[in-house]
Protein backbone atom coordinates (compact mmCIF):
# COMPACT_ATOMS: atom_id res chain seq x y z
CA UNK A 1 0.00 0.00 0.00
CA UNK A 2 2.82 2.42 0.87
CA UNK A 3 4.18 2.20 -2.70
CA UNK A 4 0.70 2.74 -4.14
CA UNK A 5 0.06 6.17 -2.68
CA UNK A 6 1.99 9.36 -2.14
CA UNK A 7 1.16 11.64 0.77
CA UNK A 8 0.60 15.33 0.13
CA UNK A 9 -0.10 16.91 3.46
CA UNK A 10 -2.89 14.81 4.94
CA UNK A 11 -4.32 13.84 1.57
CA UNK A 12 -3.27 10.59 -0.14
CA UNK A 13 -2.58 10.86 -3.83
CA UNK A 14 -2.25 8.03 -6.34
CA UNK A 15 1.02 7.76 -8.29
CA UNK A 16 -0.74 9.00 -11.42
CA UNK A 17 -1.54 12.23 -9.57
CA UNK A 18 1.95 12.94 -8.21
CA UNK A 19 3.00 16.52 -8.73
CA UNK A 20 5.09 17.32 -11.76
CA UNK A 21 7.90 18.48 -9.48
CA UNK A 22 8.24 14.98 -7.99
CA UNK A 23 8.39 13.51 -11.47
CA UNK A 24 10.95 16.07 -12.61
CA UNK A 25 13.09 15.41 -9.53
CA UNK A 26 13.08 11.66 -10.16
CA UNK A 27 13.80 12.14 -13.85
CA UNK A 28 16.62 14.59 -13.06
CA UNK A 29 18.20 12.24 -10.52
CA UNK A 30 18.21 9.37 -12.98
CA UNK A 31 19.42 11.77 -15.66
CA UNK A 32 22.42 12.83 -13.56
CA UNK A 33 23.44 9.19 -13.14
CA UNK A 34 22.96 8.48 -16.84
CA UNK A 35 24.85 11.67 -17.72
CA UNK A 36 27.76 10.61 -15.49
CA UNK A 37 27.92 7.22 -17.21
CA UNK A 38 27.68 8.85 -20.66
CA UNK A 39 30.23 11.60 -19.99
CA UNK A 40 32.69 9.39 -18.12
CA UNK A 41 32.73 6.80 -20.87
CA UNK A 42 32.88 9.47 -23.60
CA UNK A 43 35.91 11.13 -22.00
CA UNK A 44 37.67 7.80 -21.52
CA UNK A 45 36.96 6.66 -25.09
CA UNK A 46 37.98 10.04 -26.54
CA UNK A 47 41.11 10.32 -24.35
CA UNK A 48 43.07 7.20 -23.38
CA UNK A 49 41.34 4.91 -25.87
CA UNK A 50 41.66 7.46 -28.68
CA UNK A 51 38.40 6.85 -30.52
CA UNK A 52 36.91 9.43 -32.86
CA UNK A 53 34.17 11.61 -31.33
CA UNK A 54 31.29 9.93 -33.17
CA UNK A 55 32.21 6.38 -32.16
CA UNK A 56 32.93 7.50 -28.61
CA UNK A 57 29.54 9.27 -28.40
CA UNK A 58 27.68 6.28 -29.84
CA UNK A 59 29.18 3.92 -27.26
CA UNK A 60 28.76 6.30 -24.35
CA UNK A 61 25.16 6.85 -25.44
CA UNK A 62 24.45 3.14 -25.14
CA UNK A 63 25.77 3.10 -21.58
CA UNK A 64 23.85 6.23 -20.57
CA UNK A 65 20.65 4.94 -22.17
CA UNK A 66 20.89 1.68 -20.22
CA UNK A 67 21.31 3.56 -16.94
CA UNK A 68 18.42 5.91 -17.82
CA UNK A 69 15.91 3.18 -18.72
CA UNK A 70 16.73 1.11 -15.66
CA UNK A 71 16.54 4.13 -13.35
CA UNK A 72 13.29 5.42 -14.81
CA UNK A 73 11.61 2.01 -14.93
CA UNK A 74 12.63 1.09 -11.37
CA UNK A 75 12.50 4.58 -9.88
CA UNK A 76 10.76 7.57 -11.42
CA UNK A 77 8.01 5.61 -13.21
CA UNK A 78 7.86 2.52 -10.98
CA UNK A 79 4.12 3.14 -10.55
CA UNK A 80 3.72 2.29 -14.24
CA UNK A 81 3.86 -1.53 -13.99
CA UNK A 82 4.02 -3.35 -17.30
CA UNK A 83 4.74 -6.91 -18.29
CA UNK A 84 5.17 -8.93 -21.42
CA UNK A 85 4.70 -7.37 -24.86
CA UNK A 86 3.89 -3.94 -23.39
CA UNK A 87 7.27 -3.81 -21.60
CA UNK A 88 8.99 -4.70 -24.88
CA UNK A 89 7.05 -1.95 -26.65
CA UNK A 90 7.96 0.57 -23.95
CA UNK A 91 11.63 -0.39 -24.16
CA UNK A 92 11.64 0.01 -27.95
CA UNK A 93 9.94 3.41 -27.76
CA UNK A 94 12.37 4.45 -25.00
CA UNK A 95 15.28 3.46 -27.23
CA UNK A 96 13.78 5.43 -30.13
CA UNK A 97 13.33 8.54 -27.94
CA UNK A 98 16.90 8.22 -26.69
CA UNK A 99 18.23 7.66 -30.20
CA UNK A 100 16.54 10.90 -31.21
CA UNK A 101 18.29 12.56 -28.26
CA UNK A 102 21.61 11.03 -29.30
CA UNK A 103 21.11 12.37 -32.82
CA UNK A 104 20.64 15.84 -31.35
CA UNK A 105 23.95 15.42 -29.50
CA UNK A 106 25.72 14.08 -32.58
CA UNK A 107 24.37 16.97 -34.63
CA UNK A 108 25.82 19.40 -32.10
CA UNK A 109 29.21 17.66 -32.36
CA UNK A 110 29.00 17.68 -36.16
CA UNK A 111 28.23 21.40 -36.28
CA UNK A 112 31.05 22.18 -33.86
CA UNK A 113 33.61 19.72 -35.23
CA UNK A 114 32.99 20.01 -38.96
CA UNK A 115 30.97 23.19 -39.38
CA UNK A 116 32.87 25.46 -37.03
CA UNK A 117 36.23 23.66 -37.16
CA UNK A 118 36.41 23.24 -33.37
CA UNK A 119 38.18 19.86 -33.25
CA UNK A 120 39.66 19.66 -29.75
CA UNK A 121 38.46 17.15 -27.17
CA UNK A 122 37.22 20.07 -25.07
CA UNK A 123 35.14 21.45 -27.96
CA UNK A 124 33.70 17.98 -28.62
CA UNK A 125 32.83 17.65 -24.94
CA UNK A 126 31.18 21.08 -24.73
CA UNK A 127 29.19 20.59 -27.92
CA UNK A 128 28.16 16.95 -27.39
CA UNK A 129 27.99 16.55 -23.63
CA UNK A 130 27.07 20.14 -22.80
CA UNK A 131 24.92 21.86 -25.39
CA UNK A 132 23.79 18.64 -27.06
CA UNK A 133 22.91 16.99 -23.75
CA UNK A 134 20.84 20.00 -22.63
CA UNK A 135 18.80 19.99 -25.84
CA UNK A 136 18.48 16.21 -25.83
CA UNK A 137 17.30 16.19 -22.20
CA UNK A 138 14.27 18.31 -23.05
CA UNK A 139 13.40 15.91 -25.88
CA UNK A 140 13.99 12.85 -23.68
CA UNK A 141 11.82 14.11 -20.82
CA UNK A 142 8.95 14.85 -23.14
CA UNK A 143 9.30 11.53 -24.98
CA UNK A 144 9.80 9.40 -21.87
CA UNK A 145 6.84 10.98 -20.10
CA UNK A 146 4.52 11.17 -23.07
CA UNK A 147 5.36 8.11 -25.16
CA UNK A 148 6.91 5.53 -22.83
CA UNK A 149 5.59 5.87 -19.26
CA UNK A 150 2.31 7.50 -20.23
CA UNK A 151 0.46 7.18 -16.94
CA UNK A 152 -3.10 7.03 -18.24
CA UNK A 153 -5.36 9.11 -16.07
CA UNK A 154 -2.54 11.43 -15.00
CA UNK A 155 -3.95 14.59 -13.47
CA UNK A 156 -2.57 17.90 -14.65
CA UNK A 157 -0.42 16.46 -17.41
CA UNK A 158 1.12 19.21 -19.50
CA UNK A 159 2.39 16.84 -22.21
CA UNK A 160 -0.77 15.01 -23.02
XYZ file of C-alpha atoms in Angstrom:
160
model
C 0.000 0.000 0.000
C 2.818 2.417 0.868
C 4.175 2.197 -2.697
C 0.702 2.739 -4.136
C 0.060 6.168 -2.678
C 1.989 9.359 -2.136
C 1.156 11.640 0.768
C 0.604 15.334 0.131
C -0.101 16.905 3.459
C -2.895 14.809 4.936
C -4.317 13.839 1.569
C -3.271 10.589 -0.136
C -2.582 10.864 -3.830
C -2.254 8.029 -6.339
C 1.021 7.756 -8.290
C -0.736 9.000 -11.418
C -1.544 12.227 -9.569
C 1.947 12.935 -8.209
C 2.997 16.517 -8.735
C 5.088 17.318 -11.761
C 7.901 18.480 -9.476
C 8.241 14.976 -7.993
C 8.388 13.506 -11.469
C 10.952 16.066 -12.612
C 13.087 15.414 -9.529
C 13.080 11.662 -10.160
C 13.798 12.140 -13.855
C 16.617 14.586 -13.064
C 18.201 12.239 -10.524
C 18.208 9.369 -12.984
C 19.418 11.775 -15.662
C 22.422 12.831 -13.561
C 23.435 9.187 -13.138
C 22.963 8.475 -16.840
C 24.847 11.667 -17.721
C 27.759 10.612 -15.491
C 27.922 7.221 -17.206
C 27.683 8.847 -20.656
C 30.226 11.599 -19.985
C 32.695 9.388 -18.125
C 32.728 6.796 -20.866
C 32.882 9.466 -23.600
C 35.913 11.130 -22.002
C 37.670 7.804 -21.521
C 36.961 6.656 -25.089
C 37.983 10.041 -26.537
C 41.106 10.321 -24.349
C 43.074 7.203 -23.378
C 41.335 4.909 -25.868
C 41.659 7.460 -28.682
C 38.400 6.852 -30.516
C 36.911 9.432 -32.860
C 34.169 11.608 -31.329
C 31.286 9.926 -33.172
C 32.209 6.376 -32.159
C 32.927 7.502 -28.611
C 29.543 9.267 -28.400
C 27.682 6.279 -29.845
C 29.185 3.917 -27.264
C 28.762 6.304 -24.351
C 25.159 6.854 -25.444
C 24.446 3.135 -25.143
C 25.772 3.099 -21.577
C 23.848 6.231 -20.573
C 20.655 4.941 -22.171
C 20.894 1.679 -20.222
C 21.308 3.561 -16.945
C 18.421 5.905 -17.820
C 15.914 3.182 -18.716
C 16.725 1.115 -15.656
C 16.542 4.133 -13.349
C 13.289 5.425 -14.812
C 11.611 2.012 -14.926
C 12.634 1.086 -11.374
C 12.499 4.585 -9.882
C 10.761 7.570 -11.424
C 8.014 5.612 -13.214
C 7.863 2.523 -10.982
C 4.122 3.141 -10.551
C 3.724 2.289 -14.241
C 3.861 -1.526 -13.994
C 4.023 -3.346 -17.300
C 4.740 -6.914 -18.288
C 5.173 -8.934 -21.419
C 4.698 -7.370 -24.860
C 3.892 -3.941 -23.390
C 7.272 -3.813 -21.601
C 8.990 -4.698 -24.877
C 7.054 -1.947 -26.654
C 7.956 0.570 -23.950
C 11.629 -0.386 -24.162
C 11.640 0.006 -27.951
C 9.943 3.414 -27.758
C 12.366 4.449 -24.998
C 15.283 3.464 -27.226
C 13.779 5.434 -30.125
C 13.334 8.541 -27.944
C 16.896 8.218 -26.693
C 18.234 7.657 -30.204
C 16.541 10.904 -31.211
C 18.291 12.560 -28.256
C 21.610 11.027 -29.301
C 21.110 12.366 -32.823
C 20.644 15.839 -31.355
C 23.951 15.424 -29.497
C 25.718 14.078 -32.582
C 24.367 16.965 -34.633
C 25.820 19.399 -32.096
C 29.213 17.657 -32.360
C 29.002 17.677 -36.163
C 28.231 21.403 -36.280
C 31.048 22.183 -33.859
C 33.612 19.721 -35.227
C 32.986 20.005 -38.960
C 30.968 23.185 -39.384
C 32.871 25.464 -37.034
C 36.232 23.658 -37.155
C 36.415 23.243 -33.372
C 38.182 19.855 -33.253
C 39.657 19.664 -29.747
C 38.462 17.150 -27.167
C 37.216 20.071 -25.069
C 35.144 21.447 -27.959
C 33.704 17.978 -28.616
C 32.835 17.646 -24.936
C 31.180 21.078 -24.728
C 29.189 20.590 -27.918
C 28.159 16.950 -27.387
C 27.989 16.551 -23.626
C 27.074 20.141 -22.801
C 24.918 21.864 -25.388
C 23.789 18.644 -27.061
C 22.908 16.993 -23.752
C 20.839 20.003 -22.630
C 18.800 19.995 -25.841
C 18.485 16.206 -25.831
C 17.300 16.189 -22.201
C 14.268 18.306 -23.051
C 13.404 15.912 -25.876
C 13.989 12.852 -23.676
C 11.815 14.113 -20.817
C 8.946 14.855 -23.139
C 9.303 11.525 -24.983
C 9.804 9.401 -21.871
C 6.842 10.977 -20.100
C 4.520 11.166 -23.067
C 5.365 8.110 -25.163
C 6.906 5.532 -22.827
C 5.588 5.866 -19.265
C 2.313 7.497 -20.229
C 0.462 7.185 -16.941
C -3.101 7.031 -18.241
C -5.364 9.109 -16.072
C -2.540 11.430 -14.995
C -3.954 14.593 -13.475
C -2.566 17.898 -14.654
C -0.417 16.462 -17.407
C 1.119 19.210 -19.495
C 2.394 16.843 -22.208
C -0.769 15.008 -23.017
